[in-house]
Amino acid sequence: MNRARRIELLPLPEPIRNVLSLEYHLQLEALRAGVGALMALQIVLRAAMAAAMLREMGYGGSTLRPLAEYEELASHALASGIEGRYGLNESGMRVYAALLTEHDAQLALAPLNVIDQIARRLERFRKAA
């Protein structure tokens, strides 16, 4: 097995995982404060989609809720917010905080090639929307 192939089988490097996690958690904090932009909702919902895909592929996620619940919470935040100032209620915050904690663990388990596959799927989904 060549070096490039072996690297694809390793998890994401910790510094990259930390950057992703920080972005997710900062966006969630903005939503908690009621000052999240539309992008904050998109980012945490994208994390929910990635977590669901990783679960389907066998990488953790046993405590995740159905994707529809995350979508419903994001939709409610969008409907109840003012443009540029969206937020999650307390129960929504708990649900998304648990999701992001679980997703952090998934990112530590899943190999780079799986993360890359999911990133490509999410990008195709984004372009189709």
PDB file of C-alpha atoms in Angstrom:
ATOM      1  CA  MET A   1       0.000   0.000   0.000  1.00  0.00           C
ATOM      2  CA  ASN A   2       1.482   3.344  -0.998  1.00  0.00           C
ATOM      3  CA  ARG A   3       1.902   6.287   1.335  1.00  0.00           C
ATOM      4  CA  ALA A   4      -0.965   8.348  -0.127  1.00  0.00           C
ATOM      5  CA  ARG A   5      -3.386   5.447   0.308  1.00  0.00           C
ATOM      6  CA  ARG A   6      -2.289   4.917   3.924  1.00  0.00           C
ATOM      7  CA  ILE A   7      -2.854   8.615   4.668  1.00  0.00           C
ATOM      8  CA  GLU A   8      -6.414   8.372   3.290  1.00  0.00           C
ATOM      9  CA  LEU A   9      -7.141   5.689   5.882  1.00  0.00           C
ATOM     10  CA  LEU A  10      -6.091   7.876   8.816  1.00  0.00           C
ATOM     11  CA  PRO A  11      -8.524  10.214  10.588  1.00  0.00           C
ATOM     12  CA  LEU A  12      -8.434  13.932   9.870  1.00  0.00           C
ATOM     13  CA  PRO A  13      -5.404  15.514  11.511  1.00  0.00           C
ATOM     14  CA  GLU A  14      -6.246  16.979  14.902  1.00  0.00           C
ATOM     15  CA  PRO A  15      -5.537  20.614  13.914  1.00  0.00           C
ATOM     16  CA  ILE A  16      -8.057  20.340  11.056  1.00  0.00           C
ATOM     17  CA  ARG A  17     -10.627  18.706  13.340  1.00  0.00           C
ATOM     18  CA  ASN A  18     -10.099  21.516  15.840  1.00  0.00           C
ATOM     19  CA  VAL A  19     -10.688  24.190  13.183  1.00  0.00           C
ATOM     20  CA  LEU A  20     -13.900  22.496  12.015  1.00  0.00           C
ATOM     21  CA  SER A  21     -15.122  22.017  15.565  1.00  0.00           C
ATOM     22  CA  LEU A  22     -14.351  25.607  16.490  1.00  0.00           C
ATOM     23  CA  GLU A  23     -16.284  26.902  13.489  1.00  0.00           C
ATOM     24  CA  TYR A  24     -19.320  24.746  14.319  1.00  0.00           C
ATOM     25  CA  HIS A  25     -19.305  25.674  17.997  1.00  0.00           C
ATOM     26  CA  LEU A  26     -18.789  29.405  17.340  1.00  0.00           C
ATOM     27  CA  GLN A  27     -21.729  29.443  14.944  1.00  0.00           C
ATOM     28  CA  LEU A  28     -23.824  27.617  17.527  1.00  0.00           C
ATOM     29  CA  GLU A  29     -22.827  30.180  20.155  1.00  0.00           C
ATOM     30  CA  ALA A  30     -23.938  32.995  17.833  1.00  0.00           C
ATOM     31  CA  LEU A  31     -27.289  31.229  17.462  1.00  0.00           C
ATOM     32  CA  ARG A  32     -27.532  30.869  21.242  1.00  0.00           C
ATOM     33  CA  ALA A  33     -26.998  34.609  21.594  1.00  0.00           C
ATOM     34  CA  GLY A  34     -29.659  35.304  18.965  1.00  0.00           C
ATOM     35  CA  VAL A  35     -27.208  36.975  16.600  1.00  0.00           C
ATOM     36  CA  GLY A  36     -26.535  34.138  14.190  1.00  0.00           C
ATOM     37  CA  ALA A  37     -26.523  34.923  10.494  1.00  0.00           C
ATOM     38  CA  LEU A  38     -28.197  32.690   7.941  1.00  0.00           C
ATOM     39  CA  MET A  39     -24.765  31.163   7.384  1.00  0.00           C
ATOM     40  CA  ALA A  40     -24.698  30.019  11.039  1.00  0.00           C
ATOM     41  CA  LEU A  41     -27.892  28.039  10.483  1.00  0.00           C
ATOM     42  CA  GLN A  42     -26.479  26.595   7.268  1.00  0.00           C
ATOM     43  CA  ILE A  43     -23.237  25.553   8.954  1.00  0.00           C
ATOM     44  CA  VAL A  44     -24.843  23.748  11.900  1.00  0.00           C
ATOM     45  CA  LEU A  45     -27.358  22.090   9.580  1.00  0.00           C
ATOM     46  CA  ARG A  46     -24.507  20.979   7.314  1.00  0.00           C
ATOM     47  CA  ALA A  47     -22.842  19.456  10.392  1.00  0.00           C
ATOM     48  CA  ALA A  48     -26.096  17.593  11.102  1.00  0.00           C
ATOM     49  CA  MET A  49     -26.162  16.262   7.549  1.00  0.00           C
ATOM     50  CA  ALA A  50     -22.512  15.198   7.722  1.00  0.00           C
ATOM     51  CA  ALA A  51     -23.107  13.496  11.077  1.00  0.00           C
ATOM     52  CA  ALA A  52     -26.082  11.601   9.650  1.00  0.00           C
ATOM     53  CA  MET A  53     -24.010  10.456   6.661  1.00  0.00           C
ATOM     54  CA  LEU A  54     -21.170   9.342   8.922  1.00  0.00           C
ATOM     55  CA  ARG A  55     -23.663   7.401  11.053  1.00  0.00           C
ATOM     56  CA  GLU A  56     -25.003   5.681   7.913  1.00  0.00           C
ATOM     57  CA  MET A  57     -21.438   4.671   7.067  1.00  0.00           C
ATOM     58  CA  GLY A  58     -20.895   3.197  10.542  1.00  0.00           C
ATOM     59  CA  TYR A  59     -18.912   5.974  12.203  1.00  0.00           C
ATOM     60  CA  GLY A  60     -20.598   6.630  15.523  1.00  0.00           C
ATOM     61  CA  GLY A  61     -23.640   8.776  15.865  1.00  0.00           C
ATOM     62  CA  SER A  62     -25.718   6.401  17.980  1.00  0.00           C
ATOM     63  CA  THR A  63     -27.120   9.328  19.981  1.00  0.00           C
ATOM     64  CA  LEU A  64     -28.014  11.435  16.945  1.00  0.00           C
ATOM     65  CA  ARG A  65     -31.607  12.383  16.301  1.00  0.00           C
ATOM     66  CA  PRO A  66     -33.263  12.033  12.898  1.00  0.00           C
ATOM     67  CA  LEU A  67     -32.086  14.691  10.444  1.00  0.00           C
ATOM     68  CA  ALA A  68     -35.654  15.991  10.153  1.00  0.00           C
ATOM     69  CA  GLU A  69     -35.500  17.153  13.799  1.00  0.00           C
ATOM     70  CA  TYR A  70     -32.409  19.255  13.124  1.00  0.00           C
ATOM     71  CA  GLU A  71     -34.035  20.662   9.992  1.00  0.00           C
ATOM     72  CA  GLU A  72     -37.175  21.531  11.952  1.00  0.00           C
ATOM     73  CA  LEU A  73     -35.177  23.373  14.619  1.00  0.00           C
ATOM     74  CA  ALA A  74     -33.285  25.340  11.959  1.00  0.00           C
ATOM     75  CA  SER A  75     -36.528  26.127  10.147  1.00  0.00           C
ATOM     76  CA  HIS A  76     -38.095  27.392  13.375  1.00  0.00           C
ATOM     77  CA  ALA A  77     -35.055  29.596  14.057  1.00  0.00           C
ATOM     78  CA  LEU A  78     -35.282  30.980  10.534  1.00  0.00           C
ATOM     79  CA  ALA A  79     -39.011  31.668  10.791  1.00  0.00           C
ATOM     80  CA  SER A  80     -38.801  33.304  14.216  1.00  0.00           C
ATOM     81  CA  GLY A  81     -35.730  35.435  13.554  1.00  0.00           C
ATOM     82  CA  ILE A  82     -35.138  38.746  11.882  1.00  0.00           C
ATOM     83  CA  GLU A  83     -32.881  38.788   8.838  1.00  0.00           C
ATOM     84  CA  GLY A  84     -29.307  38.543  10.054  1.00  0.00           C
ATOM     85  CA  ARG A  85     -30.335  37.792  13.650  1.00  0.00           C
ATOM     86  CA  TYR A  86     -31.369  34.196  14.072  1.00  0.00           C
ATOM     87  CA  GLY A  87     -31.288  32.146  17.226  1.00  0.00           C
ATOM     88  CA  LEU A  88     -32.144  28.798  18.742  1.00  0.00           C
ATOM     89  CA  ASN A  89     -34.235  28.384  21.861  1.00  0.00           C
ATOM     90  CA  GLU A  90     -32.817  26.564  24.888  1.00  0.00           C
ATOM     91  CA  SER A  91     -34.027  23.113  23.865  1.00  0.00           C
ATOM     92  CA  GLY A  92     -32.762  23.650  20.312  1.00  0.00           C
ATOM     93  CA  MET A  93     -29.391  24.653  21.718  1.00  0.00           C
ATOM     94  CA  ARG A  94     -29.169  21.459  23.777  1.00  0.00           C
ATOM     95  CA  VAL A  95     -30.044  19.343  20.742  1.00  0.00           C
ATOM     96  CA  TYR A  96     -27.469  21.015  18.501  1.00  0.00           C
ATOM     97  CA  ALA A  97     -24.791  21.060  21.232  1.00  0.00           C
ATOM     98  CA  ALA A  98     -25.188  17.288  21.643  1.00  0.00           C
ATOM     99  CA  LEU A  99     -25.035  16.883  17.868  1.00  0.00           C
ATOM    100  CA  LEU A 100     -21.800  18.843  17.584  1.00  0.00           C
ATOM    101  CA  THR A 101     -20.222  16.913  20.447  1.00  0.00           C
ATOM    102  CA  GLU A 102     -21.112  13.650  18.718  1.00  0.00           C
ATOM    103  CA  HIS A 103     -19.874  14.978  15.372  1.00  0.00           C
ATOM    104  CA  ASP A 104     -16.543  15.939  16.959  1.00  0.00           C
ATOM    105  CA  ALA A 105     -16.152  12.297  18.015  1.00  0.00           C
ATOM    106  CA  GLN A 106     -17.117  11.095  14.533  1.00  0.00           C
ATOM    107  CA  LEU A 107     -14.469  13.301  12.936  1.00  0.00           C
ATOM    108  CA  ALA A 108     -11.856  11.700  15.193  1.00  0.00           C
ATOM    109  CA  LEU A 109     -12.910   8.216  14.020  1.00  0.00           C
ATOM    110  CA  ALA A 110     -13.686   8.463  10.327  1.00  0.00           C
ATOM    111  CA  PRO A 111     -10.821   8.133   7.860  1.00  0.00           C
ATOM    112  CA  LEU A 112      -9.882  11.015   5.600  1.00  0.00           C
ATOM    113  CA  ASN A 113     -11.240   9.297   2.474  1.00  0.00           C
ATOM    114  CA  VAL A 114     -14.690   8.962   4.094  1.00  0.00           C
ATOM    115  CA  ILE A 115     -14.685  12.615   5.201  1.00  0.00           C
ATOM    116  CA  ASP A 116     -13.728  13.579   1.647  1.00  0.00           C
ATOM    117  CA  GLN A 117     -16.603  11.512   0.192  1.00  0.00           C
ATOM    118  CA  ILE A 118     -19.064  13.209   2.525  1.00  0.00           C
ATOM    119  CA  ALA A 119     -17.693  16.675   1.756  1.00  0.00           C
ATOM    120  CA  ARG A 120     -18.192  15.984  -1.965  1.00  0.00           C
ATOM    121  CA  ARG A 121     -21.744  14.725  -1.367  1.00  0.00           C
ATOM    122  CA  LEU A 122     -22.589  17.829   0.652  1.00  0.00           C
ATOM    123  CA  GLU A 123     -21.134  20.064  -2.059  1.00  0.00           C
ATOM    124  CA  ARG A 124     -23.234  18.332  -4.742  1.00  0.00           C
ATOM    125  CA  PHE A 125     -26.287  18.748  -2.521  1.00  0.00           C
ATOM    126  CA  ARG A 126     -25.511  22.452  -2.029  1.00  0.00           C
ATOM    127  CA  LYS A 127     -25.123  23.031  -5.762  1.00  0.00           C
ATOM    128  CA  ALA A 128     -28.395  21.244  -6.481  1.00  0.00           C
ATOM    129  CA  ALA A 129     -30.320  23.379  -3.963  1.00  0.00           C
TER     130      ALA A 129
END
